[in-house]
Tab-separated table of C-alpha atoms in Angstrom:
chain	number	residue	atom	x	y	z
A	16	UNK	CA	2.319	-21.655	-3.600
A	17	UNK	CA	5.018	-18.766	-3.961
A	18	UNK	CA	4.690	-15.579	-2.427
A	19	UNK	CA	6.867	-12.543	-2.801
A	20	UNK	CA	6.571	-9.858	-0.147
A	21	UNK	CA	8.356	-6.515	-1.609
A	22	UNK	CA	9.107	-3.579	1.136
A	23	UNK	CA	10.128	-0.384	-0.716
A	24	UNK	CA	12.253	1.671	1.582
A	25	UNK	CA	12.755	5.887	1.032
A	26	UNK	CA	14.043	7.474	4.087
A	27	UNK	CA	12.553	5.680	6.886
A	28	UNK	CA	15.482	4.936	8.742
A	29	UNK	CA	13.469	5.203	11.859
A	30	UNK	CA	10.306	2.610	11.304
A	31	UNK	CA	12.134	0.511	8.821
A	32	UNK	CA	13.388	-2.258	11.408
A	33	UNK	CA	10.214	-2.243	13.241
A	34	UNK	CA	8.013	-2.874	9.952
A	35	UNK	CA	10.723	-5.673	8.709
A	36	UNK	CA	10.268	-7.433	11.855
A	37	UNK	CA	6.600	-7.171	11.943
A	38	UNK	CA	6.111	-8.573	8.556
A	39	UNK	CA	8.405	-11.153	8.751
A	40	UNK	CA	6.263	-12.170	11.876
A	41	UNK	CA	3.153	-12.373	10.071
A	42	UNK	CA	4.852	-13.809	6.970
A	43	UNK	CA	5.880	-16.892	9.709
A	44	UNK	CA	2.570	-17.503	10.407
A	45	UNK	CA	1.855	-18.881	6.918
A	46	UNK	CA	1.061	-22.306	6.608
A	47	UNK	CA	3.593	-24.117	4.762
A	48	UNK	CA	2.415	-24.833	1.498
A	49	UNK	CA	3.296	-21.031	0.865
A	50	UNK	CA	7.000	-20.173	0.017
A	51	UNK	CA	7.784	-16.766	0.237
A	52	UNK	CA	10.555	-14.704	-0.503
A	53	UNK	CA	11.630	-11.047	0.463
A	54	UNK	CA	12.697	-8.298	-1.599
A	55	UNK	CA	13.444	-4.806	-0.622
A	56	UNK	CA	14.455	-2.009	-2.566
A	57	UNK	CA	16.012	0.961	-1.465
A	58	UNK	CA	14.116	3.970	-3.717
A	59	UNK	CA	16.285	6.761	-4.047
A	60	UNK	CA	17.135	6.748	-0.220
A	61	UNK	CA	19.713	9.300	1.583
A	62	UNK	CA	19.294	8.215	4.920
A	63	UNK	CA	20.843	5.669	6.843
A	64	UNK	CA	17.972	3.104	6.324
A	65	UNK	CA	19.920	0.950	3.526
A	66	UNK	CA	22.865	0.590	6.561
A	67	UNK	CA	20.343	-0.440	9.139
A	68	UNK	CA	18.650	-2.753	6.743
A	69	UNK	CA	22.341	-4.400	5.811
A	70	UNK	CA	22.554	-4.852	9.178
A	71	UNK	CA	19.426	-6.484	9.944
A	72	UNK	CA	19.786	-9.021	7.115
A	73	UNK	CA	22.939	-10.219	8.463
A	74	UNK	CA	21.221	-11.169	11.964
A	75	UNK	CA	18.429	-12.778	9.849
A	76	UNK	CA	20.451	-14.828	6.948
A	77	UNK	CA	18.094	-17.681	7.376
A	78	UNK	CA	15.569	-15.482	5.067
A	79	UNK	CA	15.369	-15.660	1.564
A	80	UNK	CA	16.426	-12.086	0.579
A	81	UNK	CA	17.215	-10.189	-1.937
A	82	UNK	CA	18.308	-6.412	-1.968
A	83	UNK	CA	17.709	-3.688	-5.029
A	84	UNK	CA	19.150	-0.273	-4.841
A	85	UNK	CA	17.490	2.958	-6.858
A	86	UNK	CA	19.308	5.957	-7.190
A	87	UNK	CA	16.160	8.083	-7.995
A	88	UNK	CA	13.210	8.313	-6.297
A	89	UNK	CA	10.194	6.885	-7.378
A	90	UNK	CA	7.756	3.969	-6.155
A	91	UNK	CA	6.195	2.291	-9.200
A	92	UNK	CA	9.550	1.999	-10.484
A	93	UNK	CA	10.579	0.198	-6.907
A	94	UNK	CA	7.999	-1.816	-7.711
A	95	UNK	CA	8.658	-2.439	-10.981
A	96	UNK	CA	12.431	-3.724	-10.038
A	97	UNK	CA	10.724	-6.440	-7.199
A	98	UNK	CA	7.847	-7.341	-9.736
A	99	UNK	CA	10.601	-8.292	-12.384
A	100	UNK	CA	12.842	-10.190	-10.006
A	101	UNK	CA	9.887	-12.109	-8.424
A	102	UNK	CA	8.274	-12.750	-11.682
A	103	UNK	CA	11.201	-15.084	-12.538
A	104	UNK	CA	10.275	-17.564	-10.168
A	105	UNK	CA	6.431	-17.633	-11.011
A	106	UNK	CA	5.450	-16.210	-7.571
A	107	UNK	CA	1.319	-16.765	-7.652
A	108	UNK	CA	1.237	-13.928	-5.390
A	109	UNK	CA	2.633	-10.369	-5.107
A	110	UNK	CA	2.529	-8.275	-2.223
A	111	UNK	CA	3.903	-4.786	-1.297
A	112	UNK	CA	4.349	-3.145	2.226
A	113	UNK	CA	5.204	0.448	3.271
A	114	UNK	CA	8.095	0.626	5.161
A	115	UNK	CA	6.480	2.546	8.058
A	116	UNK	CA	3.928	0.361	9.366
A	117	UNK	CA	3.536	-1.887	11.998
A	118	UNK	CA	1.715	-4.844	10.682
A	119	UNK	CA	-0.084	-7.471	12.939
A	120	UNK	CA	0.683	-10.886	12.836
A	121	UNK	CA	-2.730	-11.940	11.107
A	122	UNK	CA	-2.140	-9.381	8.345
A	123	UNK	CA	-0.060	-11.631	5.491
A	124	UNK	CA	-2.938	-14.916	6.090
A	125	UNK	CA	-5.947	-12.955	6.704
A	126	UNK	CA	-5.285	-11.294	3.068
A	127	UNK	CA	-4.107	-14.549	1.224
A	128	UNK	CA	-7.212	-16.217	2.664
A	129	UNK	CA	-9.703	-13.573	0.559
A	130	UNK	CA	-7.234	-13.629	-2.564
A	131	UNK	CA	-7.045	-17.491	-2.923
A	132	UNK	CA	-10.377	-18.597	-2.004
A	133	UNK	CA	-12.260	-15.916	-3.949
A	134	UNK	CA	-11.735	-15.894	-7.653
A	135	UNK	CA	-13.337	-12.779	-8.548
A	136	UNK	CA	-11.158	-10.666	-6.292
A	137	UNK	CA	-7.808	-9.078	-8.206
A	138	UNK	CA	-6.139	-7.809	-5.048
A	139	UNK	CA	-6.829	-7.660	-1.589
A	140	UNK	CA	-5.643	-4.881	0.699
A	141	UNK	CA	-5.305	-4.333	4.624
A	142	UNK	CA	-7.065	-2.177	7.176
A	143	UNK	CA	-5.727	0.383	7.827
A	144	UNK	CA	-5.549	2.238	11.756
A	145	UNK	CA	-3.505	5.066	12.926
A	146	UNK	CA	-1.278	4.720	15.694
A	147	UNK	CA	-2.212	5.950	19.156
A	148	UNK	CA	-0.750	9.418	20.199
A	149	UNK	CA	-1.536	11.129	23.458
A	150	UNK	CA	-1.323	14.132	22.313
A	151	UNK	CA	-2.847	14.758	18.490
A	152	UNK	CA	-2.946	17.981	16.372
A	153	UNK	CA	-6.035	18.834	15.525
A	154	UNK	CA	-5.088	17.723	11.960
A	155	UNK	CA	-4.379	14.092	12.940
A	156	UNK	CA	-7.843	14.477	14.957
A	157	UNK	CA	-9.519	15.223	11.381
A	158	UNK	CA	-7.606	12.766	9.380
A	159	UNK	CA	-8.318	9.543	11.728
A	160	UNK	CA	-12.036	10.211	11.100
A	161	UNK	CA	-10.805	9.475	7.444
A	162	UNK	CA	-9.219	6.122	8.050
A	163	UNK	CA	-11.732	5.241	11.230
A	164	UNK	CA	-15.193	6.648	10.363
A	165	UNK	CA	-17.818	4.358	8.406
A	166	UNK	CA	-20.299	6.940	8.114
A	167	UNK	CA	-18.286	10.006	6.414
A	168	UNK	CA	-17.299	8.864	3.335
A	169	UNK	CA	-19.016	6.844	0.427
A	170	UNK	CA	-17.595	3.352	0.575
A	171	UNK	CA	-14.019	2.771	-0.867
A	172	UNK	CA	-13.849	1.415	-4.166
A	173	UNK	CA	-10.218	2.042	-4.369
A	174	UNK	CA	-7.487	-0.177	-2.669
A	175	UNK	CA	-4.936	1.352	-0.302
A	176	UNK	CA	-1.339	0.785	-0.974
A	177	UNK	CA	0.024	0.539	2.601
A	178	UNK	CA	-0.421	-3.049	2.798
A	179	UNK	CA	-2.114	-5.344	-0.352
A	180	UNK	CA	-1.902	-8.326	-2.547
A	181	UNK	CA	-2.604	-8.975	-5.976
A	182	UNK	CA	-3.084	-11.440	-8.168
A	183	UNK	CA	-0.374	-9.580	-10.904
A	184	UNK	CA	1.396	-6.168	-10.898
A	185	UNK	CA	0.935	-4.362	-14.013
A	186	UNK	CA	2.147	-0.440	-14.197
A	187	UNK	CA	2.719	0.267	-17.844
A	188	UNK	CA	5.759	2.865	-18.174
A	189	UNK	CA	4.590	6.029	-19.055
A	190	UNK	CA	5.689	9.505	-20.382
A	191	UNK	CA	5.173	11.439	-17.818
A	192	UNK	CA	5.982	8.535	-15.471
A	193	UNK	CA	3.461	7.311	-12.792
A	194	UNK	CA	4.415	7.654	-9.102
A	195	UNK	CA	1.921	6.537	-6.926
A	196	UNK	CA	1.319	3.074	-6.748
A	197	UNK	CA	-2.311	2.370	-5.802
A	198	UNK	CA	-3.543	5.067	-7.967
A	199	UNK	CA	-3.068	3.380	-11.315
A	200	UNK	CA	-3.806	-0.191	-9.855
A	201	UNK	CA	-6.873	0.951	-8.808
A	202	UNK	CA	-8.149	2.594	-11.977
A	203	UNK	CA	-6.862	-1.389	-13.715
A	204	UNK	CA	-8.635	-3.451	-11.148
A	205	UNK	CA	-11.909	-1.351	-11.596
A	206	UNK	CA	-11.373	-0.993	-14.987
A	207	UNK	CA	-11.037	-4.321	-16.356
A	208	UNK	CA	-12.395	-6.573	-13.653
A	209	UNK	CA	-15.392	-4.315	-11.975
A	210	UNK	CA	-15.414	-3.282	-8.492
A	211	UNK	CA	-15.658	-6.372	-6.771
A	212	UNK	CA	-12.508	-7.388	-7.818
A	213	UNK	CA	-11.003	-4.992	-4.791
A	214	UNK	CA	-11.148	-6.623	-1.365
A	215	UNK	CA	-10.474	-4.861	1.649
A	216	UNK	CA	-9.771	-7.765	4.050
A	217	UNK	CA	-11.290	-6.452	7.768
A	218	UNK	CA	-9.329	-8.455	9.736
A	219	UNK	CA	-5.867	-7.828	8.666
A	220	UNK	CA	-4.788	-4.868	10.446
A	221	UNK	CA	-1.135	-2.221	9.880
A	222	UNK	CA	-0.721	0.448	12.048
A	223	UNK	CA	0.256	3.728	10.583
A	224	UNK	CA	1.725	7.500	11.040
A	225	UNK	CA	-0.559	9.787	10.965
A	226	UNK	CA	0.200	13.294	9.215
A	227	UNK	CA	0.476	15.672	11.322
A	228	UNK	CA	1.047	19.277	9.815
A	229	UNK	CA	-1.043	21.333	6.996
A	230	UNK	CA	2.120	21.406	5.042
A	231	UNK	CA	2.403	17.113	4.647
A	232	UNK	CA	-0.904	17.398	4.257
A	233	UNK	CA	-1.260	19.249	1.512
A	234	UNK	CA	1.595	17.846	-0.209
A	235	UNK	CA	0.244	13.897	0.086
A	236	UNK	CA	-3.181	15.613	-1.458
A	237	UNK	CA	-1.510	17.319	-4.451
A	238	UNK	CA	0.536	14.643	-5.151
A	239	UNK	CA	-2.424	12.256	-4.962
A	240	UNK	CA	-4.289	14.756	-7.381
A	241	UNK	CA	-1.870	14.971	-9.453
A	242	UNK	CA	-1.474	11.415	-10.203
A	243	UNK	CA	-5.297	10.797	-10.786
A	244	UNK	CA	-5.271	13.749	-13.248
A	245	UNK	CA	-2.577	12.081	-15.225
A	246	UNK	CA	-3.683	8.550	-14.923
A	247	UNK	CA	-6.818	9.833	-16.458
A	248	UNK	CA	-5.398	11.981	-19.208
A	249	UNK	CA	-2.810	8.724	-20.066
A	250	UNK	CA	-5.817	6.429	-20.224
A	251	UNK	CA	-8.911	7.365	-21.800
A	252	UNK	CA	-10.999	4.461	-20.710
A	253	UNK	CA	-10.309	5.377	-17.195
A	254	UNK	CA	-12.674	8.094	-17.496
A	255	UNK	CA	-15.350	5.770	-17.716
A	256	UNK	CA	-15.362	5.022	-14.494
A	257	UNK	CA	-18.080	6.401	-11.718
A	258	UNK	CA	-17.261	9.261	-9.711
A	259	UNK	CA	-17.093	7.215	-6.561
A	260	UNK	CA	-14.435	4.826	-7.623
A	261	UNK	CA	-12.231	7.667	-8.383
A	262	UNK	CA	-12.481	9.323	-5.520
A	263	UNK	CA	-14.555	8.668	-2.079
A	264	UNK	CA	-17.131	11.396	-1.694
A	265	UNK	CA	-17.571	13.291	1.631
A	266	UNK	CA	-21.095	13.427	2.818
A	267	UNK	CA	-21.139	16.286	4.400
A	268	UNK	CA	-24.265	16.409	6.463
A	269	UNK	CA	-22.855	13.047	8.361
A	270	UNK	CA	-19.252	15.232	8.525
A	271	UNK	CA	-20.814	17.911	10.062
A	272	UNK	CA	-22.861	15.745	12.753
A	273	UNK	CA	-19.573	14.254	13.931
């Protein structure tokens, strides 16, 4: 079975090495009826990631790799560019990785195992837990409920697009263009194959960044917004779906308690 494992890199110069070494790790662990290959696109980056990255592929040649540059920003279309290069070679599955995680060496199996062995799931995605920090705003304090918490938030419908794997990638092109990955994938999944066909696998793990000021905050939030809004304005039937599988819902008398 053929795997492809895309990374798409924007300015992240300082976790890039660190997440291509973890995945790689948990890619090893495969057993060996899966081939996979690695693709990694550099999406509209200014920093000196794309160097470090050149660098690291030459101390690691005995990977299959190939390399995709993007002048302009924007991740679906990262995507897009890995999705069309891995399609080529009939790849059974496709999975994507941030490139500022740390991702533990169970992640890569612990997903395929849900995606192969259970035909009704679409795409799996992995746990997500924030990184430890001595020190933590109060923000970061607030946000880790959100990833760590069972009890404040309905149950996600949604996958997350940190770590996941799918069956197929399919992000139309648009006019205005869609950004945000997991967004539109989600609305598809839910859309055409009902709820259960997103699996969050529990014991495949990636470590991540929390945000730490109002400002990024806000900025992830509005962006996120923003997308949902025109994902649902692009495709009528997405506006069929319940409340809760567009967004998760706070409940606030278990928010307050904590």
């Amino acid at each position: 079975m053929k795997i492809s494992i895309g990374i798409c890199v924007r300015n992240e110069e300082n976790t890039v090495i660190q997440a291509l070494n973890s995945i790689i790790e948990s890619a090893k662990l495969l057993d060996a009826k899966y081939q996979w290959s690695l693709y990694i696109c550099l999406n509209g980056t200014t920093d000196k990631s794309g160097a470090l990255i050149k660098i690291w592929s030459e101390k690691n040649k005995h990977i299959d790799l190939q390399f995709i540059i993007l002048t302009k920003a924007n991740l679906v279309e990262a995507q897009r560019a890995v999705f069309s290069l891995a399609e080529k070679i009939v790849v059974d599955f496709f999975s994507f990785f941030d490139a500022d995680i740390i991702v533990e060496k169970q992640c890569l199996s612990e997903m395929i195992k849900i995606i192969e062995h259970d035909q009704s799931v679409r795409v799996v995605y992995a746990s997500s837990l924030p990184l430890y920090r001595d020190k933590k705003t109060i923000l970061e304090k607030v946000l880790n409920q959100y990833d760590i918490s069972p009890t404040i938030f309905s149950p996600r419908k949604h996958l997350h697009g940190r770590a996941f794997i799918a069956k197929t990638w399919n992000i139309p092109k648009t006019d205005p263009p869609l950004l945000i990955d997991d967004v539109y994938l989600s609305f598809y999944f839910l859309s055409k194959y009902g709820h259960k066909s997103i699996k969050k696998a529990d014991n495949s793990i990636v470590y991540f960044r929390q945000i730490r000021t109002f400002k990024d905050f806000y900025r992830v939030f509005r962006r996120r917004q923003i997308e949902i809004e025109k994902c649902l304005n692009l495709f009528p039937t997405f506006k069929k779906l319940p409340k809760e599988q567009v967004n998760r819902q706070i409940i606030w008398s278990k928010l307050f308690r904590e």
